[in-house]
XYZ file of C-alpha atoms in Angstrom:
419
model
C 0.000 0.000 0.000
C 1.174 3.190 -0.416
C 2.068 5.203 2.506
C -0.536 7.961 2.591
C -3.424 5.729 2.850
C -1.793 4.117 6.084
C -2.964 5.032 9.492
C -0.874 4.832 12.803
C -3.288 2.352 15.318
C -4.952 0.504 12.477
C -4.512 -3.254 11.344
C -3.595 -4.252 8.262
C -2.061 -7.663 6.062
C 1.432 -8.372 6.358
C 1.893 -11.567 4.033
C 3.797 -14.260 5.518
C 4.028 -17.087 2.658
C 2.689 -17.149 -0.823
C 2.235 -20.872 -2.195
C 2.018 -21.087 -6.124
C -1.077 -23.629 -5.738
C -3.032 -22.049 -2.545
C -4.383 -19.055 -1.005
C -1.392 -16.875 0.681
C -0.958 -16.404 4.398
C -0.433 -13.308 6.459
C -0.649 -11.515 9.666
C -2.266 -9.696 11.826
C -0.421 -6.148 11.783
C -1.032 -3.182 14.006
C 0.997 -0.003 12.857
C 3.021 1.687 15.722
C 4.838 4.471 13.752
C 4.971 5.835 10.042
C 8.767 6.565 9.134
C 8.651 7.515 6.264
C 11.040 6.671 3.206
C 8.487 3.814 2.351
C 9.107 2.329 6.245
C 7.293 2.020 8.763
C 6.885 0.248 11.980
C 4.124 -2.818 12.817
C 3.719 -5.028 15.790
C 2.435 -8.270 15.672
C -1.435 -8.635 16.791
C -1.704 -12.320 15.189
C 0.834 -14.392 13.637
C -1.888 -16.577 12.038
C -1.297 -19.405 10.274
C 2.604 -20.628 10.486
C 4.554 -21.530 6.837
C 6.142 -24.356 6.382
C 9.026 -24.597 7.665
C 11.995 -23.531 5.388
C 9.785 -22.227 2.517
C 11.678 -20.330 0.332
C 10.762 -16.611 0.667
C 8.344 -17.533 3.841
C 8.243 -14.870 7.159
C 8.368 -16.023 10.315
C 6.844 -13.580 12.766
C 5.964 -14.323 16.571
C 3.119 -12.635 18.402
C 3.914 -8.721 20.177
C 7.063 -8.843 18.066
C 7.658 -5.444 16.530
C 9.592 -4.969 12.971
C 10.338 -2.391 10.196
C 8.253 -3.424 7.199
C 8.603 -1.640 3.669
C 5.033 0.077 2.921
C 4.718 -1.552 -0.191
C 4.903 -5.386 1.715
C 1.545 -3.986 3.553
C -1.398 -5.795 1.746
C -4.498 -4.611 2.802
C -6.814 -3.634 5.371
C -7.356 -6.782 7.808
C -11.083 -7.141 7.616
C -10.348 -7.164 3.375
C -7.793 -10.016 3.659
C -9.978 -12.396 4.120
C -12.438 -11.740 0.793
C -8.913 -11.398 -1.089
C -6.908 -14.353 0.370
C -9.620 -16.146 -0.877
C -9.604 -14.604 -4.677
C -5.707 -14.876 -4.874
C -6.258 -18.813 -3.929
C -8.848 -19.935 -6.095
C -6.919 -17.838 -9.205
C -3.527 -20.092 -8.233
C -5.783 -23.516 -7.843
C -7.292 -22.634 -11.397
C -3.461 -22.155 -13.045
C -2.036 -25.337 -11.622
C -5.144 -27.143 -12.315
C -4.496 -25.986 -15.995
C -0.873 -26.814 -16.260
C -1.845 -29.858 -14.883
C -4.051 -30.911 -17.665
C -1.352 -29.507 -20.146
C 1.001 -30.932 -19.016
C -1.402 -34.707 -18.672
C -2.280 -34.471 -21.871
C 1.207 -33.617 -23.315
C 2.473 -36.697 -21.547
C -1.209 -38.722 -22.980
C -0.166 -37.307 -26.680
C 3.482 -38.240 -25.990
C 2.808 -41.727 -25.156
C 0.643 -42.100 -27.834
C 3.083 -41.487 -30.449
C 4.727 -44.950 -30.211
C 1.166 -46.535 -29.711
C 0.205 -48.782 -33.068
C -3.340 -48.819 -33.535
C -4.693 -50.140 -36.624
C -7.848 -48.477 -36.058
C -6.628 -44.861 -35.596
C -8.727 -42.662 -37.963
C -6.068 -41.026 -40.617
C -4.876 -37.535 -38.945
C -5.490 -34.129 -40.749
C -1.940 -33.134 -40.499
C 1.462 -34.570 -39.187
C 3.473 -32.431 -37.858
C 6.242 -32.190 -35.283
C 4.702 -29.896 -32.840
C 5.847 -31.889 -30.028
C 9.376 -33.269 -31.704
C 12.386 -33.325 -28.310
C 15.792 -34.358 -30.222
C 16.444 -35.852 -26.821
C 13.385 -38.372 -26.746
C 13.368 -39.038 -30.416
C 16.009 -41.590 -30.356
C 14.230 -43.401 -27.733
C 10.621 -43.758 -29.508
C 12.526 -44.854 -32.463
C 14.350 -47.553 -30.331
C 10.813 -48.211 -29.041
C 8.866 -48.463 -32.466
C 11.252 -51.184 -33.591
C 10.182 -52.834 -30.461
C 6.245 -52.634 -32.084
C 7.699 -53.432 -35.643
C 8.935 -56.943 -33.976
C 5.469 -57.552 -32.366
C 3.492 -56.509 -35.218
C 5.248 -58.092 -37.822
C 5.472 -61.210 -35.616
C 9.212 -61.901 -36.420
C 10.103 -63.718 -33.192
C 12.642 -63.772 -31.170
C 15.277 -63.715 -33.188
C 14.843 -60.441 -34.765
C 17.221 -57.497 -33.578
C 16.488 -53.497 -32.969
C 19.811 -53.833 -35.264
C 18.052 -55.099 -38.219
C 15.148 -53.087 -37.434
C 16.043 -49.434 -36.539
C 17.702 -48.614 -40.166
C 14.185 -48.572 -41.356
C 12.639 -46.518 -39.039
C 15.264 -43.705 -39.638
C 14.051 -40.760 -42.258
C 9.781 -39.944 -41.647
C 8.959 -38.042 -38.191
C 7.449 -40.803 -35.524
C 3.902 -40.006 -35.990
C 3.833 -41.553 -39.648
C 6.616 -44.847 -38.559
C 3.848 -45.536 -35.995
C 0.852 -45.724 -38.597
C 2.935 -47.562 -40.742
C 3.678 -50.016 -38.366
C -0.287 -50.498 -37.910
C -0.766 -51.233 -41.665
C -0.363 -54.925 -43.112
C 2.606 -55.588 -44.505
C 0.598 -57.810 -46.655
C -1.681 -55.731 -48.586
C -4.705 -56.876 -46.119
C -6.320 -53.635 -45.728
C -8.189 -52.176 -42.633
C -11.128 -50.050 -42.126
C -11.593 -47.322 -44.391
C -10.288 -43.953 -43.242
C -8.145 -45.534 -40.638
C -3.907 -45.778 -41.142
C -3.648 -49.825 -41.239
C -6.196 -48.542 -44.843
C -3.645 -46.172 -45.966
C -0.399 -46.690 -45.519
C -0.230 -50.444 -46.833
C 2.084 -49.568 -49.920
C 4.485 -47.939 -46.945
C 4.365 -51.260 -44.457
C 4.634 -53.440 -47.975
C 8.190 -51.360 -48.544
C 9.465 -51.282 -45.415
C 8.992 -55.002 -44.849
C 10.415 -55.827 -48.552
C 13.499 -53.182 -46.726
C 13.976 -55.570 -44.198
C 14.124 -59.155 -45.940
C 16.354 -57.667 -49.052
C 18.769 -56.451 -46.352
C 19.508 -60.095 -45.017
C 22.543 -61.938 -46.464
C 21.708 -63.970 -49.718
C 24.181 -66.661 -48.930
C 22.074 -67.792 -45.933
C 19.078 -68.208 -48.334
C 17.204 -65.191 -47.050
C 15.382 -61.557 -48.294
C 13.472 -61.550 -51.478
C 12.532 -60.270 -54.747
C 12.117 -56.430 -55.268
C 9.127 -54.998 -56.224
C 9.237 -53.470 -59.692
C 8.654 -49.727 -59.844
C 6.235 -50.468 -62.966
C 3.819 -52.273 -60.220
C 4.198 -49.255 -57.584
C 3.734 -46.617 -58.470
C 0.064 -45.277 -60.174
C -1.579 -42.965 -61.316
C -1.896 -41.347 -57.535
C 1.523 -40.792 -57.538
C 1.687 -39.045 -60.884
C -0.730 -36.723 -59.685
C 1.192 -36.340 -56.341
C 4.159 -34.986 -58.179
C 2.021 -32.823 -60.789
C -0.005 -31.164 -58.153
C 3.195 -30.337 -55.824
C 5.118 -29.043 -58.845
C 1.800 -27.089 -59.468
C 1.551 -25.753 -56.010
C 5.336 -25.033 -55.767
C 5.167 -22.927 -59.271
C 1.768 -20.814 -58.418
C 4.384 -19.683 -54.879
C 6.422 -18.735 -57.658
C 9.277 -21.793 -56.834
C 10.344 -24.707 -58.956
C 10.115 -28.452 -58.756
C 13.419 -29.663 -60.034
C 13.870 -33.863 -60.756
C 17.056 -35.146 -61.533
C 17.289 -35.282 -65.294
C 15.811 -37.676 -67.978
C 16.501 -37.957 -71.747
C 13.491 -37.935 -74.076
C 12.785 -41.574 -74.926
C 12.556 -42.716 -78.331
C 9.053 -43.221 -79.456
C 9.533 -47.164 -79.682
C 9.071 -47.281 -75.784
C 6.492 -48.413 -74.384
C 3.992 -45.634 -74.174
C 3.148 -45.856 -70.603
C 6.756 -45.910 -69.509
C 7.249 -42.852 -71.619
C 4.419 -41.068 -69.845
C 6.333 -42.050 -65.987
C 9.657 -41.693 -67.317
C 9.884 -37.513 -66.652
C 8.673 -37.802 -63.273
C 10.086 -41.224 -62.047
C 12.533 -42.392 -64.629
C 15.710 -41.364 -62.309
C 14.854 -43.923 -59.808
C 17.642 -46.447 -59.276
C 16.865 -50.107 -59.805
C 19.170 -52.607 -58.273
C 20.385 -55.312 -60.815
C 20.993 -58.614 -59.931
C 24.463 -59.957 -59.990
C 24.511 -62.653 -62.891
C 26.806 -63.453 -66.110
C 24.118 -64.607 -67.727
C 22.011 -62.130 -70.244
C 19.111 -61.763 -68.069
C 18.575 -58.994 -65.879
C 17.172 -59.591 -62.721
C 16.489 -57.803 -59.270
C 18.729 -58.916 -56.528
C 16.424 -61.486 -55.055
C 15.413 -63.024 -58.017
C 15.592 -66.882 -56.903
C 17.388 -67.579 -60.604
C 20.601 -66.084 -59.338
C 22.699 -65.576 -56.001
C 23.063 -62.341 -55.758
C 24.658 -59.968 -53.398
C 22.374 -57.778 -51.215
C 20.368 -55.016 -52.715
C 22.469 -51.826 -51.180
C 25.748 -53.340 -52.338
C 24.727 -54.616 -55.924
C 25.188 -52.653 -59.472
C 22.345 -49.782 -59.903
C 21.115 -47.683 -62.866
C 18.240 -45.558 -63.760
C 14.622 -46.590 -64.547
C 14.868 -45.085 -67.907
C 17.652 -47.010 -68.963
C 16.114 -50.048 -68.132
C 13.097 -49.071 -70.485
C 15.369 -48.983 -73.548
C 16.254 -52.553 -72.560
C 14.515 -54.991 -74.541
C 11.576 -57.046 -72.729
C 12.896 -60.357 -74.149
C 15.975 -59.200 -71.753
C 14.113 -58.895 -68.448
C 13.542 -62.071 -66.584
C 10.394 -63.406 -66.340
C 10.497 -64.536 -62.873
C 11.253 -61.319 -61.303
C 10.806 -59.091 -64.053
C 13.851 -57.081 -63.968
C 16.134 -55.031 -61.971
C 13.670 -53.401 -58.859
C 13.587 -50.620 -56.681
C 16.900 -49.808 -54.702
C 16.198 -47.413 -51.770
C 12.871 -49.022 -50.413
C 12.817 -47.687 -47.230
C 12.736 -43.643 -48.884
C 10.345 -44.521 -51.174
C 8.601 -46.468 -48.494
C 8.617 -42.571 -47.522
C 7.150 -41.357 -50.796
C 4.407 -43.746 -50.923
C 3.456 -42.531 -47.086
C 2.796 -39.002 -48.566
C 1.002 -40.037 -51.597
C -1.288 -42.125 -49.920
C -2.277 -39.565 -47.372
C -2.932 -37.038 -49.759
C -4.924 -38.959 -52.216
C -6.991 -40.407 -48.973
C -7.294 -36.767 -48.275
C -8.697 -35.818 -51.681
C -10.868 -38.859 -52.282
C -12.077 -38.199 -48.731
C -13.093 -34.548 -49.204
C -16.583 -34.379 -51.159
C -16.055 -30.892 -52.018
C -11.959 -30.739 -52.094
C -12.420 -27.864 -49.920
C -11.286 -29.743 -46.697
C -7.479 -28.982 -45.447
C -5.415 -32.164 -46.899
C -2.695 -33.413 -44.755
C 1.129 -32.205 -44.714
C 3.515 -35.010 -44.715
C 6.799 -34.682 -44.657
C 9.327 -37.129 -46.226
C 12.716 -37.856 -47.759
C 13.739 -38.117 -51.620
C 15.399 -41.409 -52.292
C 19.257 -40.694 -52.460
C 21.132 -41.296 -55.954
C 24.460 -42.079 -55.538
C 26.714 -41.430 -58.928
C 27.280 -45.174 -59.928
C 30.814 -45.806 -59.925
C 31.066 -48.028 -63.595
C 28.188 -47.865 -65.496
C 29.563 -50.524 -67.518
C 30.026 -53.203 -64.797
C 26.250 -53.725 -65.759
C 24.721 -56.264 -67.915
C 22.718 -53.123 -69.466
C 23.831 -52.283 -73.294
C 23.411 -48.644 -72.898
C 25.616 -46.061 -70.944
C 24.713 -42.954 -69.876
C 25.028 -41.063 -66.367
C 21.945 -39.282 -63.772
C 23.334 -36.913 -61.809
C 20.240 -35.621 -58.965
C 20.620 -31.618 -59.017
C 22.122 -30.233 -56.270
C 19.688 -27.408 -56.158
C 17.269 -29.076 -54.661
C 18.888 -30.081 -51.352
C 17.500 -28.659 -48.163
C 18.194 -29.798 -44.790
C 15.282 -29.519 -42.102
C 15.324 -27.682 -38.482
C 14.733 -31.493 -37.097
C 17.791 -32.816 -38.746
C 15.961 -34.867 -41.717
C 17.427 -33.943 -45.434
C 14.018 -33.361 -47.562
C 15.081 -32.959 -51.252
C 11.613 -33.416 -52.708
C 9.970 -29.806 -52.662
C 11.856 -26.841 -52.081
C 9.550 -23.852 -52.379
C 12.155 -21.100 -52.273
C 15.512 -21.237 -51.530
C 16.196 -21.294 -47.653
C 12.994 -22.996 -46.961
C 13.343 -26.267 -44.306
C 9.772 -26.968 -44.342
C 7.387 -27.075 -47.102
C 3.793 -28.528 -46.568
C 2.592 -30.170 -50.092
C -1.139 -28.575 -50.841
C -1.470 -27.329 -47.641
C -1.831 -23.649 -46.092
């Protein structure tokens, strides 16, 4: 209070302890003698209620004890304390009781991101809001723990063999990917085990092609003729769209103009897909084949020969074996990636009556393209190199490397059809 409204012989508030969850305490203060110089003196009429003992900040004051007090530590008149004690303390009980609930339902919504539920309805947007570089190591460590149960892969499966797969999407989309089928068995529609089955198909092809061939193990690679669809065309038409109306520029690694002899659907993919890298089987035969093509014994699918999808179009069919069809996919866990985002937004759009509705933002990871060291240590007649432009490298604030759609330069995030 200030020291003109104070009056020598009346009783005022002198706060004793103020709690951040309750009401504060005071005493009972009679005012012997005004100073001045903001001082004056008080006697103690009633200690009231005693702190606790060795509170930080708390007064101890005994009863007919007299004391120097600033003004401004004055409170109140004593017959208001009791009306305001009472407002301060119900104010305090509301803020913890809301930092409580923040702070439950931050812990509910950070437990739930390494929670695999197939019947989790498809979010509107994934985003990092509540990304800790300190925890994210862990809830990796932990989803390969759920990849193990729901793939059912026993005992004998490591976190080694699992956690290079669950490396380059934020946790959020791992964990719906890990509630999808690897086997193309669909869920409910609108949930994640219905829309990310391309993804858990990818990941789990990842995993087998990374074993060691001698020991009889992985599996053929999938052919990128039979994954990707028209949904993914549109994908990378309508971000190249969106990134050219903010006045950027989508920029692929480059592809020559195929002769018109090509196939005519290959020569439709071949601009926006035909610089993904297909593993080729080793072999001396004439054959090509994907690395776990059971005709041949081939090294594993990181460490065999690679090339471009568009040179393997010039290839003649007659060359591609008919078991496996050909030299497959080579980085299956980043287009596992790719597939994630497509999906999403073509749920989103087929989901959204009047395409008004905000689509999803999913964030993912360009497949990397090494420069092939030899082009002609492959069975492939035709040489030729695909260099991926360097222009469109970013790096995120989060640490991943997202190389699939800069909007200007400088930009670490970019949301694909979203606000």
């Amino acid at each position: 209070m200030k020291q003109a409204d104070l009056r020598v012989g009346n009783e005022y508030a002198f706060p004793t302890y103020k709690p951040y969850d309750a009401a504060p305490l005071a005493a009972r203060v009679r005012i012997v003698s005004i100073d001045g110089g903001g001082k004056v003196t008080v006697r103690v009429v009633a200690p009231g209620t005693k702190p606790p003992q060795h509170a930080w900040d708390a007064q101890q004051v005994k009863r007919g004890e007299q004391r120097q007090v600033a003004t401004r530590d004055i409170v109140c008149p004593w017959e208001e304390w009791a009306d305001r004690a009472a407002a301060i303390g119900a104010e305090r009980e509301a803020e913890v009781a809301e930092r409580r609930a923040w702070h439950d339902d931050f812990e509910r919504r950070r437990a739930d991101r390494v929670v695999v539920d197939a019947e989790r309805a498809l979010p509107e947007e994934y985003d990092e809001k509540f990304f800790d570089t300190e925890t994210d190591a862990e809830e990796r460590v932990a989803l390969s723990r759920e990849y193990i149960k729901a793939r059912r892969l026993g005992p004998y499966a490591t976190l080694e063999q699992i956690q290079p797969l669950l490396v380059d999407l934020p946790v959020p989309v791992l964990r719906d990917i890990l509630a999808a089928n690897a086997h193309r068995e669909t869920g409910l529609p609108g949930t994640v085990a219905s829309t990310f089955v391309r993804a858990a198909e990818l990941l789990e092809t990842a995993r087998r092609a990374a074993k060691d061939r001698a020991r009889g193990s992985g599996g053929e690679t999938p052919q990128p003729g039979s994954l990707l669809g028209e949904a993914d065309i549109a994908f990378v038409n309508a971000a190249r769209d969106g990134i050219a109306a903010s006045g950027g520029e989508l920029l692929l690694p480059p592809v020559p103009t195929l002769p018109d002899w090509v196939d005519e659907e290959e020569r439709v993919v071949a601009p926006l897909f035909g610089w993904l890298r297909l593993a080729v089987g080793d072999t001396s035969g004439r054959l090509l084949h994907s690395p776990g093509c059971s005709s041949v014994r081939s090294r594993p699918i990181l460490l065999t020969d690679h090339v471009p999808w568009w040179l393997v179009m010039l290839e003649n069919p007659q060359r591609l074996c008919s078991r496996c069809d050909g030299p497959g996919v080579r980085d299956l866990v980043s287009l596992a990636g790719f597939v994630a985002a497509v999906d999403v937004w073509h749920a989103e759009v087929v989901g959204s009556n009047d395409g008004s509705r905000q689509r999803s933002s999913v964030y993912f990871r360009r497949p990397l393209l090494p420069e092939p060291r030899h082009w002609n240590q492959t069975s492939l007649s035709h040489g030729g190199s695909s260099r991926p432009s360097a222009r469109t490298r970013q790096t995120t604030k989060a640490g991943w490397r997202t190389r699939w759609w800069p909007r200007r330069p400088g930009t670490a995030w970019t949301k694909v059809l979203g606000s």
